[in-house]
PDB file of C-alpha atoms in Angstrom:
ATOM      1  CA  MET A   1     112.076  27.390  49.278  1.00  0.00           C
ATOM      2  CA  PHE A   2     111.339  24.029  47.193  1.00  0.00           C
ATOM      3  CA  ASN A   3     111.620  21.260  49.881  1.00  0.00           C
ATOM      4  CA  SER A   4     111.849  18.140  48.142  1.00  0.00           C
ATOM      5  CA  ARG A   5     110.977  16.068  51.611  1.00  0.00           C
ATOM      6  CA  ASN A   6     107.711  17.456  51.812  1.00  0.00           C
ATOM      7  CA  LEU A   7     106.409  16.737  47.605  1.00  0.00           C
ATOM      8  CA  LEU A   8     107.336  12.838  48.676  1.00  0.00           C
ATOM      9  CA  PRO A   9     104.145  12.059  51.323  1.00  0.00           C
ATOM     10  CA  ALA A  10     102.269  14.832  48.812  1.00  0.00           C
ATOM     11  CA  ALA A  11     103.344  12.421  45.991  1.00  0.00           C
ATOM     12  CA  ALA A  12     103.209   8.732  47.238  1.00  0.00           C
ATOM     13  CA  ALA A  13      99.407  10.267  48.998  1.00  0.00           C
ATOM     14  CA  LEU A  14      98.297  10.145  45.548  1.00  0.00           C
ATOM     15  CA  MET A  15      99.600   8.175  44.625  1.00  0.00           C
ATOM     16  CA  LEU A  16      97.627   6.318  46.708  1.00  0.00           C
ATOM     17  CA  ALA A  17      93.829   7.581  46.180  1.00  0.00           C
ATOM     18  CA  ALA A  18      95.064   6.809  41.875  1.00  0.00           C
ATOM     19  CA  ALA A  19      95.339   3.322  42.906  1.00  0.00           C
ATOM     20  CA  CYS A  20      92.199   3.727  44.680  1.00  0.00           C
ATOM     21  CA  THR A  21      90.028   5.243  42.278  1.00  0.00           C
ATOM     22  CA  ASP A  22      91.615   2.568  39.426  1.00  0.00           C
ATOM     23  CA  ASP A  23      92.760  -0.456  40.085  1.00  0.00           C
ATOM     24  CA  GLY A  24      92.100  -1.548  36.186  1.00  0.00           C
ATOM     25  CA  VAL A  25      89.080  -2.752  36.871  1.00  0.00           C
ATOM     26  CA  GLU A  26      85.539  -1.385  35.790  1.00  0.00           C
ATOM     27  CA  PRO A  27      83.549  -0.027  38.121  1.00  0.00           C
ATOM     28  CA  GLU A  28      79.872  -2.352  38.330  1.00  0.00           C
ATOM     29  CA  GLU A  29      76.807  -0.206  36.867  1.00  0.00           C
ATOM     30  CA  GLN A  30      73.858   0.216  39.472  1.00  0.00           C
ATOM     31  CA  LEU A  31      70.684  -1.379  38.226  1.00  0.00           C
ATOM     32  CA  THR A  32      67.751   1.473  38.915  1.00  0.00           C
ATOM     33  CA  GLU A  33      65.091   0.169  41.416  1.00  0.00           C
ATOM     34  CA  GLN A  34      62.465   0.301  37.938  1.00  0.00           C
ATOM     35  CA  GLU A  35      65.085  -1.431  36.192  1.00  0.00           C
ATOM     36  CA  ALA A  36      65.773  -4.250  38.688  1.00  0.00           C
ATOM     37  CA  THR A  37      61.946  -4.965  38.879  1.00  0.00           C
ATOM     38  CA  GLY A  38      62.033  -4.968  35.675  1.00  0.00           C
ATOM     39  CA  LEU A  39      64.921  -7.608  34.918  1.00  0.00           C
ATOM     40  CA  PHE A  40      62.984  -9.926  38.240  1.00  0.00           C
ATOM     41  CA  GLU A  41      59.992 -10.037  36.502  1.00  0.00           C
ATOM     42  CA  GLY A  42      61.964 -10.982  33.285  1.00  0.00           C
ATOM     43  CA  PHE A  43      63.192 -13.558  35.240  1.00  0.00           C
ATOM     44  CA  ARG A  44      60.335 -15.565  37.580  1.00  0.00           C
ATOM     45  CA  ALA A  45      58.595 -15.596  33.409  1.00  0.00           C
ATOM     46  CA  LEU A  46      61.273 -18.972  32.644  1.00  0.00           C
ATOM     47  CA  LEU A  47      60.121 -19.895  35.655  1.00  0.00           C
ATOM     48  CA  LEU A  48      56.356 -19.339  34.751  1.00  0.00           C
ATOM     49  CA  GLN A  49      56.608 -21.430  30.874  1.00  0.00           C
ATOM     50  CA  ASP A  50      53.473 -22.824  30.036  1.00  0.00           C
ATOM     51  CA  GLU A  51      55.218 -24.860  27.153  1.00  0.00           C
ATOM     52  CA  PRO A  52      58.970 -24.602  28.077  1.00  0.00           C
ATOM     53  CA  VAL A  53      61.693 -26.737  25.096  1.00  0.00           C
ATOM     54  CA  ILE A  54      63.738 -29.271  27.706  1.00  0.00           C
ATOM     55  CA  VAL A  55      67.120 -29.421  25.548  1.00  0.00           C
ATOM     56  CA  SER A  56      68.564 -32.146  27.550  1.00  0.00           C
ATOM     57  CA  GLU A  57      67.058 -33.316  31.288  1.00  0.00           C
ATOM     58  CA  THR A  58      69.792 -34.246  34.337  1.00  0.00           C
ATOM     59  CA  PRO A  59      68.922 -35.963  37.037  1.00  0.00           C
ATOM     60  CA  THR A  60      67.984 -33.235  38.662  1.00  0.00           C
ATOM     61  CA  GLY A  61      65.897 -31.168  36.852  1.00  0.00           C
ATOM     62  CA  ALA A  62      65.715 -29.863  32.880  1.00  0.00           C
ATOM     63  CA  VAL A  63      67.647 -27.590  30.830  1.00  0.00           C
ATOM     64  CA  VAL A  64      65.870 -25.192  28.921  1.00  0.00           C
ATOM     65  CA  GLU A  65      66.013 -23.416  26.278  1.00  0.00           C
ATOM     66  CA  CYS A  66      65.522 -19.178  27.493  1.00  0.00           C
ATOM     67  CA  PRO A  67      62.363 -17.986  24.734  1.00  0.00           C
ATOM     68  CA  LEU A  68      64.452 -15.277  23.430  1.00  0.00           C
ATOM     69  CA  GLY A  69      67.889 -17.497  23.361  1.00  0.00           C
ATOM     70  CA  GLY A  70      70.387 -18.621  25.387  1.00  0.00           C
ATOM     71  CA  ARG A  71      69.338 -21.280  28.463  1.00  0.00           C
ATOM     72  CA  VAL A  72      68.358 -22.582  32.164  1.00  0.00           C
ATOM     73  CA  GLU A  73      68.810 -25.117  33.834  1.00  0.00           C
ATOM     74  CA  PHE A  74      66.667 -25.925  36.573  1.00  0.00           C
ATOM     75  CA  THR A  75      66.990 -28.314  40.188  1.00  0.00           C
ATOM     76  CA  GLY A  76      64.475 -29.470  42.538  1.00  0.00           C
ATOM     77  CA  GLY A  77      61.315 -29.871  42.684  1.00  0.00           C
ATOM     78  CA  GLY A  78      58.115 -30.109  44.011  1.00  0.00           C
ATOM     79  CA  GLN A  79      57.062 -33.142  46.447  1.00  0.00           C
ATOM     80  CA  GLU A  80      52.925 -33.217  48.188  1.00  0.00           C
ATOM     81  CA  GLU A  81      52.572 -34.064  51.895  1.00  0.00           C
ATOM     82  CA  GLU A  82      49.777 -34.744  53.759  1.00  0.00           C
ATOM     83  CA  ALA A  83      48.685 -35.748  57.472  1.00  0.00           C
ATOM     84  CA  GLY A  84      44.927 -35.818  58.840  1.00  0.00           C
ATOM     85  CA  ASP A  85      43.016 -33.010  57.434  1.00  0.00           C
ATOM     86  CA  THR A  86      46.207 -30.495  56.073  1.00  0.00           C
ATOM     87  CA  ILE A  87      47.653 -30.488  52.909  1.00  0.00           C
ATOM     88  CA  ARG A  88      51.371 -29.048  52.209  1.00  0.00           C
ATOM     89  CA  LEU A  89      53.040 -28.870  48.573  1.00  0.00           C
ATOM     90  CA  ASN A  90      56.309 -27.300  48.966  1.00  0.00           C
ATOM     91  CA  LEU A  91      57.972 -25.993  45.860  1.00  0.00           C
ATOM     92  CA  ASP A  92      61.677 -25.527  45.936  1.00  0.00           C
ATOM     93  CA  ILE A  93      62.862 -24.709  42.367  1.00  0.00           C
ATOM     94  CA  THR A  94      66.828 -23.473  41.736  1.00  0.00           C
ATOM     95  CA  ALA A  95      67.289 -21.259  38.438  1.00  0.00           C
ATOM     96  CA  LYS A  96      70.465 -20.998  37.116  1.00  0.00           C
ATOM     97  CA  PRO A  97      70.196 -18.602  33.805  1.00  0.00           C
ATOM     98  CA  MET A  98      73.568 -19.453  31.479  1.00  0.00           C
ATOM     99  CA  ALA A  99      73.449 -15.994  28.873  1.00  0.00           C
ATOM    100  CA  CYS A 100      69.632 -15.897  28.927  1.00  0.00           C
ATOM    101  CA  ARG A 101      67.886 -13.375  27.978  1.00  0.00           C
ATOM    102  CA  VAL A 102      65.022 -11.267  29.257  1.00  0.00           C
ATOM    103  CA  SER A 103      62.774  -8.284  28.488  1.00  0.00           C
ATOM    104  CA  ALA A 104      61.325  -5.803  30.138  1.00  0.00           C
ATOM    105  CA  ASP A 105      60.418  -2.189  29.532  1.00  0.00           C
ATOM    106  CA  ASP A 106      62.272  -2.585  26.384  1.00  0.00           C
ATOM    107  CA  ALA A 107      65.556  -2.488  28.155  1.00  0.00           C
ATOM    108  CA  TRP A 108      66.960  -6.510  27.416  1.00  0.00           C
ATOM    109  CA  TYR A 109      69.685  -8.562  29.628  1.00  0.00           C
ATOM    110  CA  ASP A 110      71.690 -11.538  29.234  1.00  0.00           C
ATOM    111  CA  LEU A 111      71.635 -12.835  32.583  1.00  0.00           C
ATOM    112  CA  THR A 112      74.002 -15.829  33.799  1.00  0.00           C
ATOM    113  CA  GLY A 113      73.419 -16.853  37.968  1.00  0.00           C
ATOM    114  CA  ASP A 114      76.406 -18.859  39.613  1.00  0.00           C
ATOM    115  CA  PRO A 115      74.637 -20.438  42.062  1.00  0.00           C
ATOM    116  CA  GLY A 116      72.216 -18.664  40.336  1.00  0.00           C
ATOM    117  CA  ILE A 117      68.098 -18.581  42.216  1.00  0.00           C
ATOM    118  CA  ARG A 118      66.274 -20.121  44.575  1.00  0.00           C
ATOM    119  CA  GLU A 119      61.972 -20.448  44.822  1.00  0.00           C
ATOM    120  CA  GLN A 120      60.862 -21.950  48.018  1.00  0.00           C
ATOM    121  CA  ILE A 121      57.835 -21.871  48.168  1.00  0.00           C
ATOM    122  CA  THR A 122      54.981 -23.811  50.538  1.00  0.00           C
ATOM    123  CA  VAL A 123      51.455 -24.047  50.355  1.00  0.00           C
ATOM    124  CA  GLU A 124      48.987 -25.222  53.547  1.00  0.00           C
ATOM    125  CA  ILE A 125      45.733 -26.149  53.336  1.00  0.00           C
ATOM    126  CA  VAL A 126      44.148 -26.811  56.474  1.00  0.00           C
ATOM    127  CA  GLY A 127      40.632 -29.346  56.147  1.00  0.00           C
ATOM    128  CA  PHE A 128      37.794 -27.623  52.901  1.00  0.00           C
ATOM    129  CA  PHE A 129      39.991 -24.436  53.320  1.00  0.00           C
ATOM    130  CA  GLU A 130      38.984 -23.762  56.461  1.00  0.00           C
ATOM    131  CA  SER A 131      43.130 -21.862  56.662  1.00  0.00           C
ATOM    132  CA  PHE A 132      45.419 -21.745  52.919  1.00  0.00           C
ATOM    133  CA  ASP A 133      48.892 -20.493  54.191  1.00  0.00           C
ATOM    134  CA  ILE A 134      51.150 -19.591  51.688  1.00  0.00           C
ATOM    135  CA  SER A 135      55.086 -18.169  52.445  1.00  0.00           C
ATOM    136  CA  GLY A 136      58.715 -18.079  50.214  1.00  0.00           C
ATOM    137  CA  THR A 137      62.147 -16.721  49.285  1.00  0.00           C
ATOM    138  CA  SER A 138      63.739 -16.451  46.150  1.00  0.00           C
ATOM    139  CA  VAL A 139      67.742 -16.090  47.384  1.00  0.00           C
ATOM    140  CA  GLY A 140      70.510 -15.628  44.517  1.00  0.00           C
ATOM    141  CA  THR A 141      72.998 -14.528  42.472  1.00  0.00           C
ATOM    142  CA  LEU A 142      72.204 -12.489  38.749  1.00  0.00           C
ATOM    143  CA  ASP A 143      74.798 -11.922  37.017  1.00  0.00           C
ATOM    144  CA  TRP A 144      73.790  -9.545  33.986  1.00  0.00           C
ATOM    145  CA  GLU A 145      74.215  -7.140  30.761  1.00  0.00           C
ATOM    146  CA  SER A 146      72.723  -5.462  28.702  1.00  0.00           C
ATOM    147  CA  GLY A 147      74.438  -3.356  25.998  1.00  0.00           C
ATOM    148  CA  ASP A 148      77.898  -1.524  27.346  1.00  0.00           C
ATOM    149  CA  ARG A 149      76.190  -2.440  30.923  1.00  0.00           C
ATOM    150  CA  SER A 150      76.895  -5.046  33.180  1.00  0.00           C
ATOM    151  CA  GLY A 151      76.627  -5.638  36.842  1.00  0.00           C
ATOM    152  CA  THR A 152      75.517  -8.571  39.352  1.00  0.00           C
ATOM    153  CA  CYS A 153      72.002  -8.316  41.055  1.00  0.00           C
ATOM    154  CA  GLU A 154      71.442 -10.559  44.001  1.00  0.00           C
ATOM    155  CA  ILE A 155      68.613 -11.216  45.794  1.00  0.00           C
ATOM    156  CA  ASP A 156      66.468 -11.944  48.625  1.00  0.00           C
ATOM    157  CA  LEU A 157      63.044 -10.974  49.577  1.00  0.00           C
ATOM    158  CA  ALA A 158      60.588 -12.945  51.346  1.00  0.00           C
ATOM    159  CA  LEU A 159      56.743 -13.832  49.701  1.00  0.00           C
ATOM    160  CA  THR A 160      53.545 -13.129  51.838  1.00  0.00           C
ATOM    161  CA  ALA A 161      50.727 -13.688  49.815  1.00  0.00           C
ATOM    162  CA  GLU A 162      46.604 -14.935  49.871  1.00  0.00           C
ATOM    163  CA  PRO A 163      44.692 -17.694  47.696  1.00  0.00           C
ATOM    164  CA  ASP A 164      42.979 -15.695  45.315  1.00  0.00           C
ATOM    165  CA  LEU A 165      39.018 -17.577  45.695  1.00  0.00           C
ATOM    166  CA  SER A 166      36.856 -15.276  43.258  1.00  0.00           C
ATOM    167  CA  ASP A 167      36.589 -16.902  40.647  1.00  0.00           C
ATOM    168  CA  PRO A 168      36.268 -20.174  42.243  1.00  0.00           C
ATOM    169  CA  ASN A 169      36.815 -22.237  38.558  1.00  0.00           C
ATOM    170  CA  VAL A 170      40.502 -21.292  38.346  1.00  0.00           C
ATOM    171  CA  PRO A 171      41.654 -19.924  42.412  1.00  0.00           C
ATOM    172  CA  GLY A 172      44.664 -17.442  41.508  1.00  0.00           C
ATOM    173  CA  VAL A 173      47.149 -15.944  44.635  1.00  0.00           C
ATOM    174  CA  THR A 174      47.939 -12.404  44.994  1.00  0.00           C
ATOM    175  CA  GLY A 175      51.177 -11.315  47.324  1.00  0.00           C
ATOM    176  CA  THR A 176      53.469 -10.407  47.484  1.00  0.00           C
ATOM    177  CA  LEU A 177      57.964  -9.893  47.128  1.00  0.00           C
ATOM    178  CA  SER A 178      59.792  -7.084  49.347  1.00  0.00           C
ATOM    179  CA  GLY A 179      63.765  -7.341  50.525  1.00  0.00           C
ATOM    180  CA  MET A 180      66.727  -6.212  48.863  1.00  0.00           C
ATOM    181  CA  LEU A 181      66.725  -6.380  44.943  1.00  0.00           C
ATOM    182  CA  CYS A 182      69.978  -5.387  42.950  1.00  0.00           C
ATOM    183  CA  GLY A 183      70.131  -2.864  46.350  1.00  0.00           C
ATOM    184  CA  HIS A 184      67.178  -1.434  45.974  1.00  0.00           C
ATOM    185  CA  GLU A 185      64.301  -2.431  49.372  1.00  0.00           C
ATOM    186  CA  VAL A 186      61.572  -3.167  46.769  1.00  0.00           C
ATOM    187  CA  GLU A 187      57.729  -4.840  47.430  1.00  0.00           C
ATOM    188  CA  ILE A 188      56.580  -6.545  44.293  1.00  0.00           C
ATOM    189  CA  ASP A 189      53.222  -7.336  43.377  1.00  0.00           C
ATOM    190  CA  VAL A 190      53.299 -11.074  42.977  1.00  0.00           C
ATOM    191  CA  ALA A 191      50.059 -12.301  40.119  1.00  0.00           C
ATOM    192  CA  GLU A 192      51.204 -15.509  39.628  1.00  0.00           C
ATOM    193  CA  LEU A 193      52.875 -17.980  41.319  1.00  0.00           C
ATOM    194  CA  PRO A 194      54.299 -21.059  40.100  1.00  0.00           C
ATOM    195  CA  ILE A 195      52.110 -23.761  42.741  1.00  0.00           C
ATOM    196  CA  GLU A 196      51.658 -26.054  40.441  1.00  0.00           C
TER     197      GLU A 196
END
């Protein structure tokens, strides 16, 4: 015999399950580790532009054109400190992309950041390169769109680096950024750092 009292709890459970899975909000897309790394490297290339096109200056920085479209607002800067035989270079820059397009591995990403990504790098030199320490972080959030996909990428990376003095005329830096990137635990080789 059919019992309508047993149907009511079952219907309520089905409605609750449907409400939990279909709330009218599309599920957020996830990037693969390779896509996430490409997106981040495309973003960091904005920091390393040789001749950025400045759209406007702000009291704390500047708005710069992204080479592939859109803009990015930079705030902060660098400073040098000297104490005895120690020189410390500090870079503290926040980059806030505004529909800024980057490319990586044949893919395009339109990036928006609020508050954006904060990059902090400290270089400490003691004596005539008796000691050379480099440390830093990249922390923040980027919203991204790529074709019909979109999502949010949270970034929390720590820099471990050392000087590369193999060419005394052009000293460089080698190192890694490691930590969490778009939900993936990563370790990214760093060949260039914006420390000048």
